[in-house]
JSON list of C-alpha atoms in Angstrom, two decimals:
[
{"chain": "A", "resi": 1, "resn": "MET", "atom": "CA", "xyz": [106.93, 103.28, 94.13]},
{"chain": "A", "resi": 2, "resn": "SER", "atom": "CA", "xyz": [107.57, 106.66, 94.62]},
{"chain": "A", "resi": 3, "resn": "PRO", "atom": "CA", "xyz": [110.55, 108.80, 93.00]},
{"chain": "A", "resi": 4, "resn": "VAL", "atom": "CA", "xyz": [113.64, 109.06, 95.81]},
{"chain": "A", "resi": 5, "resn": "LEU", "atom": "CA", "xyz": [112.55, 111.19, 98.49]},
{"chain": "A", "resi": 6, "resn": "ASN", "atom": "CA", "xyz": [115.12, 112.12, 100.91]},
{"chain": "A", "resi": 7, "resn": "GLY", "atom": "CA", "xyz": [117.21, 109.43, 100.15]},
{"chain": "A", "resi": 8, "resn": "TRP", "atom": "CA", "xyz": [114.12, 106.86, 100.14]},
{"chain": "A", "resi": 9, "resn": "THR", "atom": "CA", "xyz": [111.78, 104.95, 97.55]},
{"chain": "A", "resi": 10, "resn": "LEU", "atom": "CA", "xyz": [108.22, 104.35, 99.14]},
{"chain": "A", "resi": 11, "resn": "VAL", "atom": "CA", "xyz": [106.11, 101.43, 97.91]},
{"chain": "A", "resi": 12, "resn": "ILE", "atom": "CA", "xyz": [102.88, 101.96, 99.11]},
{"chain": "A", "resi": 13, "resn": "GLY", "atom": "CA", "xyz": [99.96, 99.70, 98.89]},
{"chain": "A", "resi": 14, "resn": "ARG", "atom": "CA", "xyz": [98.12, 96.99, 100.58]},
{"chain": "A", "resi": 15, "resn": "TRP", "atom": "CA", "xyz": [100.64, 93.95, 99.54]},
{"chain": "A", "resi": 16, "resn": "CYS", "atom": "CA", "xyz": [103.68, 95.59, 101.44]},
{"chain": "A", "resi": 17, "resn": "ASP", "atom": "CA", "xyz": [101.89, 94.80, 105.11]},
{"chain": "A", "resi": 18, "resn": "PRO", "atom": "CA", "xyz": [104.03, 93.55, 106.97]},
{"chain": "A", "resi": 19, "resn": "CYS", "atom": "CA", "xyz": [101.61, 91.33, 109.07]},
{"chain": "A", "resi": 20, "resn": "ASP", "atom": "CA", "xyz": [98.97, 90.21, 106.77]},
{"chain": "A", "resi": 21, "resn": "PRO", "atom": "CA", "xyz": [98.64, 86.73, 107.37]},
{"chain": "A", "resi": 22, "resn": "GLU", "atom": "CA", "xyz": [98.75, 85.74, 103.81]},
{"chain": "A", "resi": 23, "resn": "ARG", "atom": "CA", "xyz": [101.90, 88.32, 102.36]},
{"chain": "A", "resi": 24, "resn": "SER", "atom": "CA", "xyz": [103.00, 88.30, 105.86]},
{"chain": "A", "resi": 25, "resn": "ASP", "atom": "CA", "xyz": [106.47, 85.70, 104.56]},
{"chain": "A", "resi": 26, "resn": "ASP", "atom": "CA", "xyz": [106.72, 87.31, 101.22]},
{"chain": "A", "resi": 27, "resn": "VAL", "atom": "CA", "xyz": [106.89, 90.90, 102.18]},
{"chain": "A", "resi": 28, "resn": "LEU", "atom": "CA", "xyz": [109.45, 89.51, 104.97]},
{"chain": "A", "resi": 29, "resn": "HIS", "atom": "CA", "xyz": [111.48, 87.76, 101.95]},
{"chain": "A", "resi": 30, "resn": "LEU", "atom": "CA", "xyz": [111.16, 90.73, 100.07]},
{"chain": "A", "resi": 31, "resn": "CYS", "atom": "CA", "xyz": [112.26, 93.33, 102.92]},
{"chain": "A", "resi": 32, "resn": "GLU", "atom": "CA", "xyz": [115.50, 90.71, 103.34]},
{"chain": "A", "resi": 33, "resn": "ALA", "atom": "CA", "xyz": [116.15, 90.68, 99.65]},
{"chain": "A", "resi": 34, "resn": "LEU", "atom": "CA", "xyz": [116.04, 94.31, 99.56]},
{"chain": "A", "resi": 35, "resn": "SER", "atom": "CA", "xyz": [118.16, 95.17, 102.29]},
{"chain": "A", "resi": 36, "resn": "ALA", "atom": "CA", "xyz": [120.63, 92.86, 100.99]},
{"chain": "A", "resi": 37, "resn": "ARG", "atom": "CA", "xyz": [121.03, 94.98, 98.11]},
{"chain": "A", "resi": 38, "resn": "TYR", "atom": "CA", "xyz": [120.25, 98.44, 98.96]},
{"chain": "A", "resi": 39, "resn": "GLY", "atom": "CA", "xyz": [121.34, 97.87, 102.59]},
{"chain": "A", "resi": 40, "resn": "GLN", "atom": "CA", "xyz": [117.85, 98.74, 104.56]},
{"chain": "A", "resi": 41, "resn": "ALA", "atom": "CA", "xyz": [114.51, 97.87, 103.73]},
{"chain": "A", "resi": 42, "resn": "GLN", "atom": "CA", "xyz": [111.50, 98.71, 105.47]},
{"chain": "A", "resi": 43, "resn": "ALA", "atom": "CA", "xyz": [107.88, 97.59, 105.76]},
{"chain": "A", "resi": 44, "resn": "TYR", "atom": "CA", "xyz": [104.93, 98.72, 107.52]},
{"chain": "A", "resi": 45, "resn": "TYR", "atom": "CA", "xyz": [100.72, 99.22, 107.96]},
{"chain": "A", "resi": 46, "resn": "TYR", "atom": "CA", "xyz": [99.30, 102.28, 109.45]},
{"chain": "A", "resi": 47, "resn": "GLY", "atom": "CA", "xyz": [95.10, 101.49, 110.26]},
{"chain": "A", "resi": 48, "resn": "ALA", "atom": "CA", "xyz": [94.24, 105.09, 109.80]},
{"chain": "A", "resi": 49, "resn": "GLN", "atom": "CA", "xyz": [90.57, 103.91, 111.52]},
{"chain": "A", "resi": 50, "resn": "GLY", "atom": "CA", "xyz": [92.86, 102.28, 114.65]},
{"chain": "A", "resi": 51, "resn": "THR", "atom": "CA", "xyz": [93.01, 98.99, 113.13]},
{"chain": "A", "resi": 52, "resn": "GLY", "atom": "CA", "xyz": [96.62, 99.47, 114.19]},
{"chain": "A", "resi": 53, "resn": "SER", "atom": "CA", "xyz": [99.97, 99.15, 113.01]},
{"chain": "A", "resi": 54, "resn": "ALA", "atom": "CA", "xyz": [103.15, 97.16, 111.99]},
{"chain": "A", "resi": 55, "resn": "TRP", "atom": "CA", "xyz": [106.82, 97.79, 110.93]},
{"chain": "A", "resi": 56, "resn": "LEU", "atom": "CA", "xyz": [109.26, 95.16, 109.45]},
{"chain": "A", "resi": 57, "resn": "ILE", "atom": "CA", "xyz": [112.94, 96.59, 109.78]},
{"chain": "A", "resi": 58, "resn": "ALA", "atom": "CA", "xyz": [115.89, 94.68, 107.34]},
{"chain": "A", "resi": 59, "resn": "GLU", "atom": "CA", "xyz": [119.00, 95.71, 107.23]},
{"chain": "A", "resi": 60, "resn": "GLN", "atom": "CA", "xyz": [122.21, 94.17, 105.30]},
{"chain": "A", "resi": 61, "resn": "GLY", "atom": "CA", "xyz": [120.27, 90.81, 104.19]},
{"chain": "A", "resi": 62, "resn": "ALA", "atom": "CA", "xyz": [118.38, 89.94, 107.91]},
{"chain": "A", "resi": 63, "resn": "VAL", "atom": "CA", "xyz": [115.60, 91.36, 109.77]},
{"chain": "A", "resi": 64, "resn": "VAL", "atom": "CA", "xyz": [116.05, 93.48, 112.68]},
{"chain": "A", "resi": 65, "resn": "ARG", "atom": "CA", "xyz": [112.74, 93.69, 114.16]},
{"chain": "A", "resi": 66, "resn": "ARG", "atom": "CA", "xyz": [109.04, 93.04, 113.37]},
{"chain": "A", "resi": 67, "resn": "TYR", "atom": "CA", "xyz": [106.27, 94.28, 115.06]},
{"chain": "A", "resi": 68, "resn": "CYS", "atom": "CA", "xyz": [102.64, 94.00, 115.05]},
{"chain": "A", "resi": 69, "resn": "GLU", "atom": "CA", "xyz": [99.81, 95.16, 117.14]},
{"chain": "A", "resi": 70, "resn": "THR", "atom": "CA", "xyz": [96.40, 94.93, 115.12]},
{"chain": "A", "resi": 71, "resn": "ASP", "atom": "CA", "xyz": [94.35, 93.11, 117.03]},
{"chain": "A", "resi": 72, "resn": "GLU", "atom": "CA", "xyz": [93.90, 90.17, 115.16]},
{"chain": "A", "resi": 73, "resn": "GLY", "atom": "CA", "xyz": [95.00, 87.28, 117.84]},
{"chain": "A", "resi": 74, "resn": "GLU", "atom": "CA", "xyz": [97.73, 86.42, 116.47]},
{"chain": "A", "resi": 75, "resn": "ASP", "atom": "CA", "xyz": [99.98, 89.24, 116.61]},
{"chain": "A", "resi": 76, "resn": "HIS", "atom": "CA", "xyz": [102.61, 88.26, 118.44]},
{"chain": "A", "resi": 77, "resn": "TYR", "atom": "CA", "xyz": [103.35, 85.05, 116.39]},
{"chain": "A", "resi": 78, "resn": "LEU", "atom": "CA", "xyz": [104.81, 87.82, 113.75]},
{"chain": "A", "resi": 79, "resn": "THR", "atom": "CA", "xyz": [107.04, 89.43, 116.18]},
{"chain": "A", "resi": 80, "resn": "LEU", "atom": "CA", "xyz": [110.41, 88.74, 115.53]},
{"chain": "A", "resi": 81, "resn": "GLY", "atom": "CA", "xyz": [113.87, 90.44, 117.04]},
{"chain": "A", "resi": 82, "resn": "GLU", "atom": "CA", "xyz": [114.94, 92.96, 119.82]},
{"chain": "A", "resi": 83, "resn": "PRO", "atom": "CA", "xyz": [112.38, 95.74, 119.86]},
{"chain": "A", "resi": 84, "resn": "LEU", "atom": "CA", "xyz": [113.69, 99.32, 118.55]},
{"chain": "A", "resi": 85, "resn": "PRO", "atom": "CA", "xyz": [115.67, 101.88, 120.59]},
{"chain": "A", "resi": 86, "resn": "PHE", "atom": "CA", "xyz": [112.27, 104.14, 119.81]},
{"chain": "A", "resi": 87, "resn": "GLU", "atom": "CA", "xyz": [110.21, 101.20, 120.80]},
{"chain": "A", "resi": 88, "resn": "ARG", "atom": "CA", "xyz": [111.95, 101.25, 124.47]},
{"chain": "A", "resi": 89, "resn": "SER", "atom": "CA", "xyz": [111.99, 105.23, 124.61]},
{"chain": "A", "resi": 90, "resn": "ARG", "atom": "CA", "xyz": [108.51, 105.06, 124.09]},
{"chain": "A", "resi": 91, "resn": "ARG", "atom": "CA", "xyz": [107.95, 102.17, 126.96]},
{"chain": "A", "resi": 92, "resn": "GLU", "atom": "CA", "xyz": [109.84, 104.54, 128.94]},
{"chain": "A", "resi": 93, "resn": "ALA", "atom": "CA", "xyz": [107.91, 107.65, 128.48]},
{"chain": "A", "resi": 94, "resn": "LEU", "atom": "CA", "xyz": [104.84, 105.86, 129.70]},
{"chain": "A", "resi": 95, "resn": "GLY", "atom": "CA", "xyz": [106.44, 104.56, 132.83]},
{"chain": "A", "resi": 96, "resn": "LEU", "atom": "CA", "xyz": [106.85, 100.89, 131.49]},
{"chain": "A", "resi": 97, "resn": "SER", "atom": "CA", "xyz": [109.87, 98.64, 131.49]},
{"chain": "A", "resi": 98, "resn": "THR", "atom": "CA", "xyz": [112.20, 98.80, 128.55]},
{"chain": "A", "resi": 99, "resn": "THR", "atom": "CA", "xyz": [112.94, 95.02, 128.87]},
{"chain": "A", "resi": 100, "resn": "TRP", "atom": "CA", "xyz": [109.33, 93.59, 128.58]},
{"chain": "A", "resi": 101, "resn": "ASP", "atom": "CA", "xyz": [108.30, 89.84, 129.29]},
{"chain": "A", "resi": 102, "resn": "ALA", "atom": "CA", "xyz": [104.50, 89.57, 128.27]},
{"chain": "A", "resi": 103, "resn": "ALA", "atom": "CA", "xyz": [104.67, 86.34, 130.59]},
{"chain": "A", "resi": 104, "resn": "THR", "atom": "CA", "xyz": [105.20, 88.76, 133.57]},
{"chain": "A", "resi": 105, "resn": "GLU", "atom": "CA", "xyz": [103.46, 91.82, 132.07]},
{"chain": "A", "resi": 106, "resn": "THR", "atom": "CA", "xyz": [100.53, 93.16, 134.44]},
{"chain": "A", "resi": 107, "resn": "GLU", "atom": "CA", "xyz": [97.21, 93.33, 132.05]},
{"chain": "A", "resi": 108, "resn": "GLU", "atom": "CA", "xyz": [97.08, 97.26, 132.40]},
{"chain": "A", "resi": 109, "resn": "ASP", "atom": "CA", "xyz": [100.54, 97.21, 131.02]},
{"chain": "A", "resi": 110, "resn": "GLU", "atom": "CA", "xyz": [99.84, 95.28, 128.09]},
{"chain": "A", "resi": 111, "resn": "GLU", "atom": "CA", "xyz": [97.02, 97.45, 127.08]},
{"chain": "A", "resi": 112, "resn": "GLU", "atom": "CA", "xyz": [98.97, 100.52, 127.41]},
{"chain": "A", "resi": 113, "resn": "TRP", "atom": "CA", "xyz": [101.02, 99.23, 125.44]},
{"chain": "A", "resi": 114, "resn": "ALA", "atom": "CA", "xyz": [99.01, 97.80, 122.84]},
{"chain": "A", "resi": 115, "resn": "LEU", "atom": "CA", "xyz": [97.32, 101.31, 122.79]},
{"chain": "A", "resi": 116, "resn": "GLU", "atom": "CA", "xyz": [100.32, 103.28, 122.06]},
{"chain": "A", "resi": 117, "resn": "THR", "atom": "CA", "xyz": [101.46, 101.38, 119.21]},
{"chain": "A", "resi": 118, "resn": "THR", "atom": "CA", "xyz": [98.59, 101.07, 117.58]},
{"chain": "A", "resi": 119, "resn": "HIS", "atom": "CA", "xyz": [99.49, 104.43, 116.15]},
{"chain": "A", "resi": 120, "resn": "MET", "atom": "CA", "xyz": [103.30, 104.07, 115.67]},
{"chain": "A", "resi": 121, "resn": "ALA", "atom": "CA", "xyz": [104.19, 102.99, 112.92]},
{"chain": "A", "resi": 122, "resn": "PRO", "atom": "CA", "xyz": [104.47, 106.47, 111.13]},
{"chain": "A", "resi": 123, "resn": "LYS", "atom": "CA", "xyz": [106.66, 107.80, 114.18]},
{"chain": "A", "resi": 124, "resn": "VAL", "atom": "CA", "xyz": [108.90, 104.47, 113.97]},
{"chain": "A", "resi": 125, "resn": "ALA", "atom": "CA", "xyz": [109.08, 105.59, 110.16]},
{"chain": "A", "resi": 126, "resn": "ALA", "atom": "CA", "xyz": [110.14, 109.08, 110.55]},
{"chain": "A", "resi": 127, "resn": "GLN", "atom": "CA", "xyz": [112.66, 107.87, 113.22]},
{"chain": "A", "resi": 128, "resn": "LEU", "atom": "CA", "xyz": [114.45, 105.41, 111.12]},
{"chain": "A", "resi": 129, "resn": "SER", "atom": "CA", "xyz": [113.53, 107.06, 107.85]},
{"chain": "A", "resi": 130, "resn": "ILE", "atom": "CA", "xyz": [110.65, 108.64, 106.45]},
{"chain": "A", "resi": 131, "resn": "SER", "atom": "CA", "xyz": [107.02, 109.13, 106.87]},
{"chain": "A", "resi": 132, "resn": "PRO", "atom": "CA", "xyz": [104.62, 109.57, 104.34]},
{"chain": "A", "resi": 133, "resn": "PHE", "atom": "CA", "xyz": [102.59, 111.42, 106.38]},
{"chain": "A", "resi": 134, "resn": "ALA", "atom": "CA", "xyz": [106.25, 114.43, 106.47]},
{"chain": "A", "resi": 135, "resn": "LEU", "atom": "CA", "xyz": [106.42, 114.80, 103.08]},
{"chain": "A", "resi": 136, "resn": "THR", "atom": "CA", "xyz": [106.02, 118.24, 101.75]},
{"chain": "A", "resi": 137, "resn": "ALA", "atom": "CA", "xyz": [106.97, 120.48, 98.75]},
{"chain": "A", "resi": 138, "resn": "GLU", "atom": "CA", "xyz": [110.18, 121.10, 100.67]},
{"chain": "A", "resi": 139, "resn": "THR", "atom": "CA", "xyz": [111.30, 116.84, 100.64]},
{"chain": "A", "resi": 140, "resn": "PRO", "atom": "CA", "xyz": [114.51, 116.26, 98.30]},
{"chain": "A", "resi": 141, "resn": "THR", "atom": "CA", "xyz": [112.96, 114.40, 95.39]},
{"chain": "A", "resi": 142, "resn": "SER", "atom": "CA", "xyz": [114.91, 112.94, 92.16]},
{"chain": "A", "resi": 143, "resn": "GLY", "atom": "CA", "xyz": [113.61, 110.11, 89.72]},
{"chain": "A", "resi": 144, "resn": "THR", "atom": "CA", "xyz": [110.42, 109.59, 88.30]},
{"chain": "A", "resi": 145, "resn": "GLY", "atom": "CA", "xyz": [107.58, 107.06, 90.44]},
{"chain": "A", "resi": 146, "resn": "VAL", "atom": "CA", "xyz": [106.66, 104.12, 88.96]},
{"chain": "A", "resi": 147, "resn": "LEU", "atom": "CA", "xyz": [103.71, 101.76, 89.11]},
{"chain": "A", "resi": 148, "resn": "ALA", "atom": "CA", "xyz": [104.98, 98.29, 90.14]},
{"chain": "A", "resi": 149, "resn": "ARG", "atom": "CA", "xyz": [103.34, 94.84, 90.16]},
{"chain": "A", "resi": 150, "resn": "THR", "atom": "CA", "xyz": [103.91, 92.89, 92.86]},
{"chain": "A", "resi": 151, "resn": "PRO", "atom": "CA", "xyz": [104.30, 89.10, 92.85]},
{"chain": "A", "resi": 152, "resn": "ARG", "atom": "CA", "xyz": [101.07, 88.17, 93.61]},
{"chain": "A", "resi": 153, "resn": "SER", "atom": "CA", "xyz": [99.92, 90.68, 90.78]},
{"chain": "A", "resi": 154, "resn": "GLY", "atom": "CA", "xyz": [99.26, 88.71, 87.91]},
{"chain": "A", "resi": 155, "resn": "SER", "atom": "CA", "xyz": [100.33, 89.17, 84.74]}
]
């Protein structure tokens, strides 16, 4: 866990992946609990080697949005909530409908959106909170980072 960075504490590691088949429910419940306590909690996955992106946004104890684009084939089952304003603005910039329905979207539109969202997690983070890619020596910092054990890390 990071020190407080511009008002946010980052928990970085594989366990936080909101679309991992083994942990997606655990991450969802943890974000709900943290957002009930702190107002907001977010989880992201970003595969820097082009393996996809995912985001989970929770506010006041409830999931607002979870979206995964990892080319795993089951991502659509994990989607929750309405698209974020940032998602809608990106679709509009691409010339895609901002109120999309997978049942009526063309294959080309689906492929274009999948390509866009594969790299979107850091951009969503930057819009809603803080992206680890945007950290600099000038980022306001307070406190101390700590090593945290996840619920399944053992004793």
